[in-house]
Every structure is written in structure tokens, then in C-alpha cells.
mmCIF file of C-alpha atoms in Angstrom:
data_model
loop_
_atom_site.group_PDB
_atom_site.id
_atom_site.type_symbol
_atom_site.label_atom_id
_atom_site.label_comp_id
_atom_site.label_asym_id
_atom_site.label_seq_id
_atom_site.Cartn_x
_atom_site.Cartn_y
_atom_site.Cartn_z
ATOM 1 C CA UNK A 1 -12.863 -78.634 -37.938
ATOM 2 C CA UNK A 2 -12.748 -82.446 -38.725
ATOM 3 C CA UNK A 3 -9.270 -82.808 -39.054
ATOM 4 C CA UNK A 4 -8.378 -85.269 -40.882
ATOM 5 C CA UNK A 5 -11.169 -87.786 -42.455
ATOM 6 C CA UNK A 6 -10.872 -91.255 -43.828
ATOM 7 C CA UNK A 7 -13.101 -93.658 -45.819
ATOM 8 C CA UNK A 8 -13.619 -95.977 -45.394
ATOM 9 C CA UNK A 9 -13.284 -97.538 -41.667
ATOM 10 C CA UNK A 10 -13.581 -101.162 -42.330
ATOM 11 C CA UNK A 11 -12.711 -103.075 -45.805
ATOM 12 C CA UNK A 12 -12.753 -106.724 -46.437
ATOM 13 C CA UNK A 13 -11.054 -107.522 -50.485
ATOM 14 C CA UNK A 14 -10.192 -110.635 -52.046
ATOM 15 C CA UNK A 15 -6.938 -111.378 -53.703
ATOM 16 C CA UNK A 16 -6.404 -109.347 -56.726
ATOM 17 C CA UNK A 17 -9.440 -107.199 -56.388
ATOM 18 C CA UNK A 18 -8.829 -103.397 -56.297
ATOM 19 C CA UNK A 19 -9.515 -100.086 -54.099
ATOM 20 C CA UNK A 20 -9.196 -96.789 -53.567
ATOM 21 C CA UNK A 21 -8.853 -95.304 -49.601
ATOM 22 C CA UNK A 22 -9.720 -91.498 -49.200
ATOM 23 C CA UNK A 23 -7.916 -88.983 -47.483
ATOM 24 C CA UNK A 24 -9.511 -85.513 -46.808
ATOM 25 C CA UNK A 25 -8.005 -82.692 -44.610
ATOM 26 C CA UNK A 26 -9.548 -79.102 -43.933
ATOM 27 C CA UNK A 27 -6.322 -78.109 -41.984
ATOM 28 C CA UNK A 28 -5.386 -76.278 -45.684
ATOM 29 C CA UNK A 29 -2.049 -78.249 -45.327
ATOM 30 C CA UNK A 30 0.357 -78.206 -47.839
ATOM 31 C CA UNK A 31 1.834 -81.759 -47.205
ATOM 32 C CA UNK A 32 0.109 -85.298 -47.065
ATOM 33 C CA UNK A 33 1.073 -88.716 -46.327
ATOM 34 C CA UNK A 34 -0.219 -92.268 -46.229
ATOM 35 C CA UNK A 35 1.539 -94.934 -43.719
ATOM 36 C CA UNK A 36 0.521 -98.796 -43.176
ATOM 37 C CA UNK A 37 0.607 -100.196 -39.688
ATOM 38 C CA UNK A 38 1.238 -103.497 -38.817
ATOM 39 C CA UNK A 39 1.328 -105.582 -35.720
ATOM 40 C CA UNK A 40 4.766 -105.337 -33.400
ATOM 41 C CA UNK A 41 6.173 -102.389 -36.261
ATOM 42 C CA UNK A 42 6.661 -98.875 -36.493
ATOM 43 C CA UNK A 43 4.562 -97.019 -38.747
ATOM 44 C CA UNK A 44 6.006 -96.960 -42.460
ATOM 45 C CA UNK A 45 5.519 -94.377 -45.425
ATOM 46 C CA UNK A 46 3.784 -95.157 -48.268
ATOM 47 C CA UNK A 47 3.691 -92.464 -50.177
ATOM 48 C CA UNK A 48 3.374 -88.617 -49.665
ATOM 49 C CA UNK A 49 2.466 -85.479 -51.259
ATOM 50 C CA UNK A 50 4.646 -82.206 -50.483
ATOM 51 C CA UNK A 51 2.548 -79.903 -51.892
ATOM 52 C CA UNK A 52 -0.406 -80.473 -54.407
ATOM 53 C CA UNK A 53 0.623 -81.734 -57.711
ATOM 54 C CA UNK A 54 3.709 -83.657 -56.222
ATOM 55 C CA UNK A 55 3.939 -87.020 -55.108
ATOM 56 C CA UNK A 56 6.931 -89.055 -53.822
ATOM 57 C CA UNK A 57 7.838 -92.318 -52.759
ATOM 58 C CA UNK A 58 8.175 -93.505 -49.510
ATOM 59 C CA UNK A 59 9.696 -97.012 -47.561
ATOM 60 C CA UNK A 60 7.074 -99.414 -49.047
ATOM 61 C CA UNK A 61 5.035 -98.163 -52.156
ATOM 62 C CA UNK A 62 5.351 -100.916 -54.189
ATOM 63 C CA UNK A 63 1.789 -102.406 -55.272
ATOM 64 C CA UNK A 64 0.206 -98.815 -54.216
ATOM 65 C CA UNK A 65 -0.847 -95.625 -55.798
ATOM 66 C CA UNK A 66 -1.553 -92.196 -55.243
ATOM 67 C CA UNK A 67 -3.195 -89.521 -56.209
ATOM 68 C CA UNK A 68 -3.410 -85.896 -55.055
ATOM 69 C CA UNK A 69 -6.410 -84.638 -56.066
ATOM 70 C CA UNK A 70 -6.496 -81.023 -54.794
ATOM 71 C CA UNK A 71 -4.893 -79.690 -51.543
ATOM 72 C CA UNK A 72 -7.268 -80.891 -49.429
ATOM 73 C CA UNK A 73 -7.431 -84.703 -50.583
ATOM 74 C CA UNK A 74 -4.983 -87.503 -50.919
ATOM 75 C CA UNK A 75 -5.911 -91.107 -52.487
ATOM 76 C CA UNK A 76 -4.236 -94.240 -51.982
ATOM 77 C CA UNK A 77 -4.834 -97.169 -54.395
ATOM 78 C CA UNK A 78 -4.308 -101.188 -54.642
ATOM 79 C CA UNK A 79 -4.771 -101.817 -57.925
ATOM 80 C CA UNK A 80 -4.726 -105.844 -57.170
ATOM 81 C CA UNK A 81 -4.780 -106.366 -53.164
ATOM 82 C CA UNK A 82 -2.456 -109.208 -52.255
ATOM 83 C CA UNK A 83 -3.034 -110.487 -48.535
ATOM 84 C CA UNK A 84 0.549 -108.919 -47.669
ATOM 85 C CA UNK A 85 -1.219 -105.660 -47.719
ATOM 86 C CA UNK A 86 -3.399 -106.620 -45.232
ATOM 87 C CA UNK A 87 -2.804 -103.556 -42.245
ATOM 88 C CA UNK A 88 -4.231 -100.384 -40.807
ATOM 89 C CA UNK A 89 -3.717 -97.935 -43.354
ATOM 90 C CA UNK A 90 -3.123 -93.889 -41.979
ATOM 91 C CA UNK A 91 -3.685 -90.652 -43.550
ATOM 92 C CA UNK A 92 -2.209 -88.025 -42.106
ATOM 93 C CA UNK A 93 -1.069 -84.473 -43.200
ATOM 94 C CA UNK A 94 1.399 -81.484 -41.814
ATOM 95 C CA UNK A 95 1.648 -77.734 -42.623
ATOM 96 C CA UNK A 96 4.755 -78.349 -44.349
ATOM 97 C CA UNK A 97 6.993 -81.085 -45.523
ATOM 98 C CA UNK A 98 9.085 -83.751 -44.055
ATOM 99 C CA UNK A 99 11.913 -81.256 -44.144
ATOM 100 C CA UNK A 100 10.148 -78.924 -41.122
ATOM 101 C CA UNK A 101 9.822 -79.114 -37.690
ATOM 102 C CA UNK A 102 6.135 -79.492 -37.628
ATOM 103 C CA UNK A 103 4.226 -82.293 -36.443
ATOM 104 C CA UNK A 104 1.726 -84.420 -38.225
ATOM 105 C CA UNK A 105 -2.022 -85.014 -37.851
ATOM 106 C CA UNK A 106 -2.897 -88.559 -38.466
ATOM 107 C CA UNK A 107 -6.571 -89.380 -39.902
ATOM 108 C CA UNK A 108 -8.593 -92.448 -37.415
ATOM 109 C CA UNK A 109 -7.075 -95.434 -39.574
ATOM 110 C CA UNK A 110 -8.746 -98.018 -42.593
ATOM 111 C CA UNK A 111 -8.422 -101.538 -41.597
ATOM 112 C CA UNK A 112 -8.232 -103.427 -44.436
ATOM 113 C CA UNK A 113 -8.143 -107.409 -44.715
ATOM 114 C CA UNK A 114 -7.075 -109.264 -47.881
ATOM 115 C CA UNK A 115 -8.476 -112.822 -48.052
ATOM 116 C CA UNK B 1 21.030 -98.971 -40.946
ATOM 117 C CA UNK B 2 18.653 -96.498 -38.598
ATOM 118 C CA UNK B 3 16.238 -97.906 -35.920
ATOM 119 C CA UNK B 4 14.327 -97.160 -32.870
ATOM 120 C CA UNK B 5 13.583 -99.220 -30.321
ATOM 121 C CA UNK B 6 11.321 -98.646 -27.348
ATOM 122 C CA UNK B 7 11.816 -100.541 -24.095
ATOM 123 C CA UNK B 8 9.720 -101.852 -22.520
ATOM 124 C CA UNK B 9 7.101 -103.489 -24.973
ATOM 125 C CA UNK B 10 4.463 -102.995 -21.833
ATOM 126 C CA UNK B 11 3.628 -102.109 -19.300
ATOM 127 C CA UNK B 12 0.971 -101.706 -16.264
ATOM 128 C CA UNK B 13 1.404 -99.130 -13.324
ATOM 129 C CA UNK B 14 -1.829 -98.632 -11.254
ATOM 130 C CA UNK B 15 -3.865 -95.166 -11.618
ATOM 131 C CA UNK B 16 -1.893 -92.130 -10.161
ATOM 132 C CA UNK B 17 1.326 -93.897 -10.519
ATOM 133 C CA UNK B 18 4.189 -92.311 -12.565
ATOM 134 C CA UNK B 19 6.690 -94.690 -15.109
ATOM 135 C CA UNK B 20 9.229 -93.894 -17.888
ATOM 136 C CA UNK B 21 9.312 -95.144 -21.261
ATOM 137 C CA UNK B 22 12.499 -95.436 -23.079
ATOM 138 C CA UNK B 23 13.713 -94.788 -26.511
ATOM 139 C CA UNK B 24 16.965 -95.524 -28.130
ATOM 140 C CA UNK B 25 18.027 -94.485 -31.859
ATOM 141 C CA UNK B 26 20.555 -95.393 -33.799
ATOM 142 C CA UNK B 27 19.375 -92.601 -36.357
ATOM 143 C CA UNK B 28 22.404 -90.491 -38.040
ATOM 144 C CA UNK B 29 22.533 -87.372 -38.933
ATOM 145 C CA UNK B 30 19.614 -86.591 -36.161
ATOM 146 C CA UNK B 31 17.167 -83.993 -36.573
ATOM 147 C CA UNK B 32 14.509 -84.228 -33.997
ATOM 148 C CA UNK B 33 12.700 -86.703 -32.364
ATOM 149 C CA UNK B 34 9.280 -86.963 -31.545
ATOM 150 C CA UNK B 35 6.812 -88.899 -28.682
ATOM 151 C CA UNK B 36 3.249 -90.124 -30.253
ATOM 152 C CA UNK B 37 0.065 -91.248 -28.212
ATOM 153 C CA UNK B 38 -2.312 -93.883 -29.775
ATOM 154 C CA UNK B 39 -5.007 -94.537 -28.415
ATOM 155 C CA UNK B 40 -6.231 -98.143 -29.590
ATOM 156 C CA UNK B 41 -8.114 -97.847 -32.955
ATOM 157 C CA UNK B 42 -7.177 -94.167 -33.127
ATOM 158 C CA UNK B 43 -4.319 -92.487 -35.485
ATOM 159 C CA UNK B 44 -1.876 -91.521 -33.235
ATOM 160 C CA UNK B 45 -1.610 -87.881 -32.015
ATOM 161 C CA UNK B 46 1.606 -85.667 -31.304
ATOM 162 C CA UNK B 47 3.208 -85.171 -27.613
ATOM 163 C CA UNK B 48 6.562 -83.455 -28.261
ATOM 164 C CA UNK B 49 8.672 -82.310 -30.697
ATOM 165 C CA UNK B 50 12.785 -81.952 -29.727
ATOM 166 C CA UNK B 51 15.473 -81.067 -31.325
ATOM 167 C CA UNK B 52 19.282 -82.084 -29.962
ATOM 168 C CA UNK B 53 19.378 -78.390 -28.560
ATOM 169 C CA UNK B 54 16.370 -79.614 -26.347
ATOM 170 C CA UNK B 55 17.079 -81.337 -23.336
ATOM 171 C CA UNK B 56 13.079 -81.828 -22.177
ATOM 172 C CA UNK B 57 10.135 -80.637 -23.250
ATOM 173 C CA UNK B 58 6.791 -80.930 -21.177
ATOM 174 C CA UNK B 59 3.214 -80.821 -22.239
ATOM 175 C CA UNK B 60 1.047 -81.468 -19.289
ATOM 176 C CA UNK B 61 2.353 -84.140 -17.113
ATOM 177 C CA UNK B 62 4.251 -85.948 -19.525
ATOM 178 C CA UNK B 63 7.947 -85.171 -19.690
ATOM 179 C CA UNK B 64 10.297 -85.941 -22.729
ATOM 180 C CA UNK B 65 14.047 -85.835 -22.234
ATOM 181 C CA UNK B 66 16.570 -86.094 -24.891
ATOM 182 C CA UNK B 67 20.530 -87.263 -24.586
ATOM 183 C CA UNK B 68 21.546 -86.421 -28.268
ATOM 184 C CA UNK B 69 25.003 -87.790 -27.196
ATOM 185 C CA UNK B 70 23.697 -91.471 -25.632
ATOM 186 C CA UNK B 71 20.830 -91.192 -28.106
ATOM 187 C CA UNK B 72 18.283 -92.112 -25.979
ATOM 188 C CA UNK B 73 15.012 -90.307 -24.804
ATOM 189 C CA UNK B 74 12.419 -90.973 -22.362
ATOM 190 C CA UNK B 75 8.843 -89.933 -21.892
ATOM 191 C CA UNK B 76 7.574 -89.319 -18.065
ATOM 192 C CA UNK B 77 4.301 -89.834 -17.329
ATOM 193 C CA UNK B 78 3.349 -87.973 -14.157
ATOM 194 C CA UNK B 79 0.153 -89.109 -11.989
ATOM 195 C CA UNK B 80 -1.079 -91.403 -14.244
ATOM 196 C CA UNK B 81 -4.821 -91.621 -15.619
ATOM 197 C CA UNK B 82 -7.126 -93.930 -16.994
ATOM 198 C CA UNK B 83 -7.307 -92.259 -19.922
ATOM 199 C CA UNK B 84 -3.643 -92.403 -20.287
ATOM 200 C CA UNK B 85 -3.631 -96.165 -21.241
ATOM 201 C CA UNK B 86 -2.331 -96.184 -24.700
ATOM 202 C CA UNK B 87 0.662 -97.101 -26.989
ATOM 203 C CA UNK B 88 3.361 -94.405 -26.867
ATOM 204 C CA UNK B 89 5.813 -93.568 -30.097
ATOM 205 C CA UNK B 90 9.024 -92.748 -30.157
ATOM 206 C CA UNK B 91 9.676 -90.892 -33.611
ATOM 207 C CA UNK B 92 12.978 -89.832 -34.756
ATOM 208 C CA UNK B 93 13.617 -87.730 -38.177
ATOM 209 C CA UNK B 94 16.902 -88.040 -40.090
ATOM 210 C CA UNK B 95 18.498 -85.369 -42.059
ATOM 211 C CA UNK B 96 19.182 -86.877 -45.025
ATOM 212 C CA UNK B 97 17.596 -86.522 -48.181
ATOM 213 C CA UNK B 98 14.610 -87.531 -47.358
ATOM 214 C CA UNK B 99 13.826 -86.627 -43.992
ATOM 215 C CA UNK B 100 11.988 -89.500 -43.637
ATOM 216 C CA UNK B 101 10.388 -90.438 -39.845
ATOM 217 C CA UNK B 102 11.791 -93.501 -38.561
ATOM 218 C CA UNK B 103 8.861 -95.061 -36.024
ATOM 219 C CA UNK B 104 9.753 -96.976 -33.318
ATOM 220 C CA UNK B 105 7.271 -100.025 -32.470
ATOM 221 C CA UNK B 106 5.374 -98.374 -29.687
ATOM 222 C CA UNK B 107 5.625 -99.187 -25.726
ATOM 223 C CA UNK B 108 1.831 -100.159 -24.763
ATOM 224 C CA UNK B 109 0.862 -98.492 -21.239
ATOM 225 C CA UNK B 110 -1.942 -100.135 -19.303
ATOM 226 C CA UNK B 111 -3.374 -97.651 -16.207
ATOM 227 C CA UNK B 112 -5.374 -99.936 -13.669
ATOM 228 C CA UNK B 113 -7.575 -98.472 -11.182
#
């Protein structure tokens, strides 16, 4: 088992250019999340997935989206990078939702730098 | 407004040494709270899970303890390794609507041989 995966490890993006960072789990999960982590802060939710075919919002989702392709992957989108979004970015996923007393796995991180 | 903070920021004990890390919440209504380990340039990984019926939890030799009344926890770390050199999370959950995870910034533990 791989846990979960991310892609890619390392990005570099100018302002205003655009990408997408994949999420995979083989866990067969029901709920998915994607956090940013920044220097001297607690992690913070982007967005996250309860089940396939749902998405909801998190603390900070503004200038990001999602998609959830299948049960097994997540996406997470800048559709025009802006350097405040430079961070680590985390995938992570949990047998069930925010709601349950379950804990989550976390994915190895995308560090991403906006010039 | 909810918050956790960890105390201290660092710290550095020499190999087979034990310490506490602390964790205070101002998180209302509570639902559990949980202790991360992150290994630098890893996603963190899960330690313990509590919920205000649990007064510690162990997994090895570290040790979580939760006051649901101060609202405080602590994570022991028995005999400390190497390998245990790390930042450790404090993570409380809040039973509102959301359930959201509230993430404290991390105490970062430096084992020297």
C-alpha cells in the first residue's frame, strides 16, 4: 500500500500562471482533504471531499479549486498562482468525515513557490 | 475565537532523555484532541486520538494526557531517540458545524546524541 501519493514534489510558477496538484489514496477512504502549511502556523483546510461527488469549503479556499475525481483521487487547482500561495501544500484522507473519531493520513507534501 | 498554542516553540534534550510538550486550547464545544509527528519534509503522521473522557493515552513511549477542564494536554516522550527529532502537533476538533481541526503551530524537538 502507498498510502497516500502526491505529484508533484517540487513546483516553481510565476504570477498568474496556473496548476493542478494530485492527490491519490488506495486506503478506499471515503473522505479527502487538502491543507497549506506555512512557516510558524498550524496547518489550515483548503478544501475537502466527504465522500466522492461532494466537496466543501474549508478556512482558506479562496483562489483554489477542487475536484474529486473518483474515490480514490482528489485535485487541487490555482487557476492564477499569486505569490501568497506560496506553501507546502498536503493531501491527506480519513475513513470517514470530519465528524468521526478517526485520524487522518497525510500524503509527503508539494512545495510550491510563486515568483 | 478558537486557538491552540504549543509551548515551547523548541526544544533540545540529549538522546535517552525524556521532556513534555504542552498544549493549551481555547477550542469550545471540544470534541477530541489529537498529537501529530512531522518529521521534516514529511506529512505529518497520527500519535493519539482523546476524547474529554480520556485522561492519557499511550502509544509506545509517548504519553498524551488530557485536562478537559484546564484545557491543556501534554505529550511525554519517554527515553528519547534520534529518530524522535521532529515537530510535534497538537490538534484539537470542535463540535460545531463543521468539525473542523484547529492545528496548533507545532513544538520542534531536537534529540542530540
Amino acid at each position: 500500500n502507498a498510502g497516500v501519493t502526491q505529484t508533484p514534489k517540487f513546483q516553481v510558477l510565476k504570477t498568474g500562471q496556473s496548476m493542478t496538484l494530485q492527490c491519490a489514496q488506495d486506503m478506499n477512504h471515503n473522505s479527502m482533504y487538502w491543507y497549506r502549511q506555512d512557516p510558524g502556523m498550524g496547518l489550515r483546510l483548503i478544501y475537502y471531499s466527504a465522500s466522492e461527488g461532494t466537496t466543501d469549503k474549508g478556512e482558506v479556499p479562496n483562489g483554489y479549486n477542487v475536484s474529486r475525481l473518483n474515490k480514490r483521487e482528489f485535485s487541487l487547482r490555482l487557476e492564477s498562482a499569486a505569490p501568497s500561495q506560496t506553501s507546502v501544500y498536503f493531501c491527506a484522507s480519513s475513513a470517514l468525515g470530519l465528524f468521526s473519531y478517526n485520524e487522518q493520513f497525510f500524503g509527503p507534501g508539494t512545495r510550491l513557490t510563486v515568483l | 475565537k478558537n486557538q491552540v498554542e504549543q509551548s515551547p516553540q523548541s526544544l533540545i534534550i540529549l538522546e535517552g532523555k525524556n521532556c513534555t510538550l504542552q498544549c493549551n486550547y481555547t477550542v469550545s464545544p471540544f470534541s477530541n484532541l489529537r498529537w501529530y509527528k512531522q518529521d521534516t519534509g514529511r506529512g505529518p503522521v497520527s500519535l493519539t486520538i482523546m476524547t474529554f473522557s480520556e485522561n492519557t493515552k499511550s502509544n509506545g513511549r509517548y504519553t498524551a494526557t488530557l485536562d478537559a477542564d484546564t484545557k491543556q494536554s501534554s505529550l511525554h516522550i519517554t527515553a528519547s531517540q534520534l529518530s524522535d527529532s521532529a515537530s510535534y502537533i497538537c490538534v484539537v476538533s470542535a463540535k460545531d458545524s463543521n468539525y473542523q481541526l484547529i492545528w496548533g503551530a507545532g513544538t520542534k524537538l531536537i534529540i542530540k546524541p
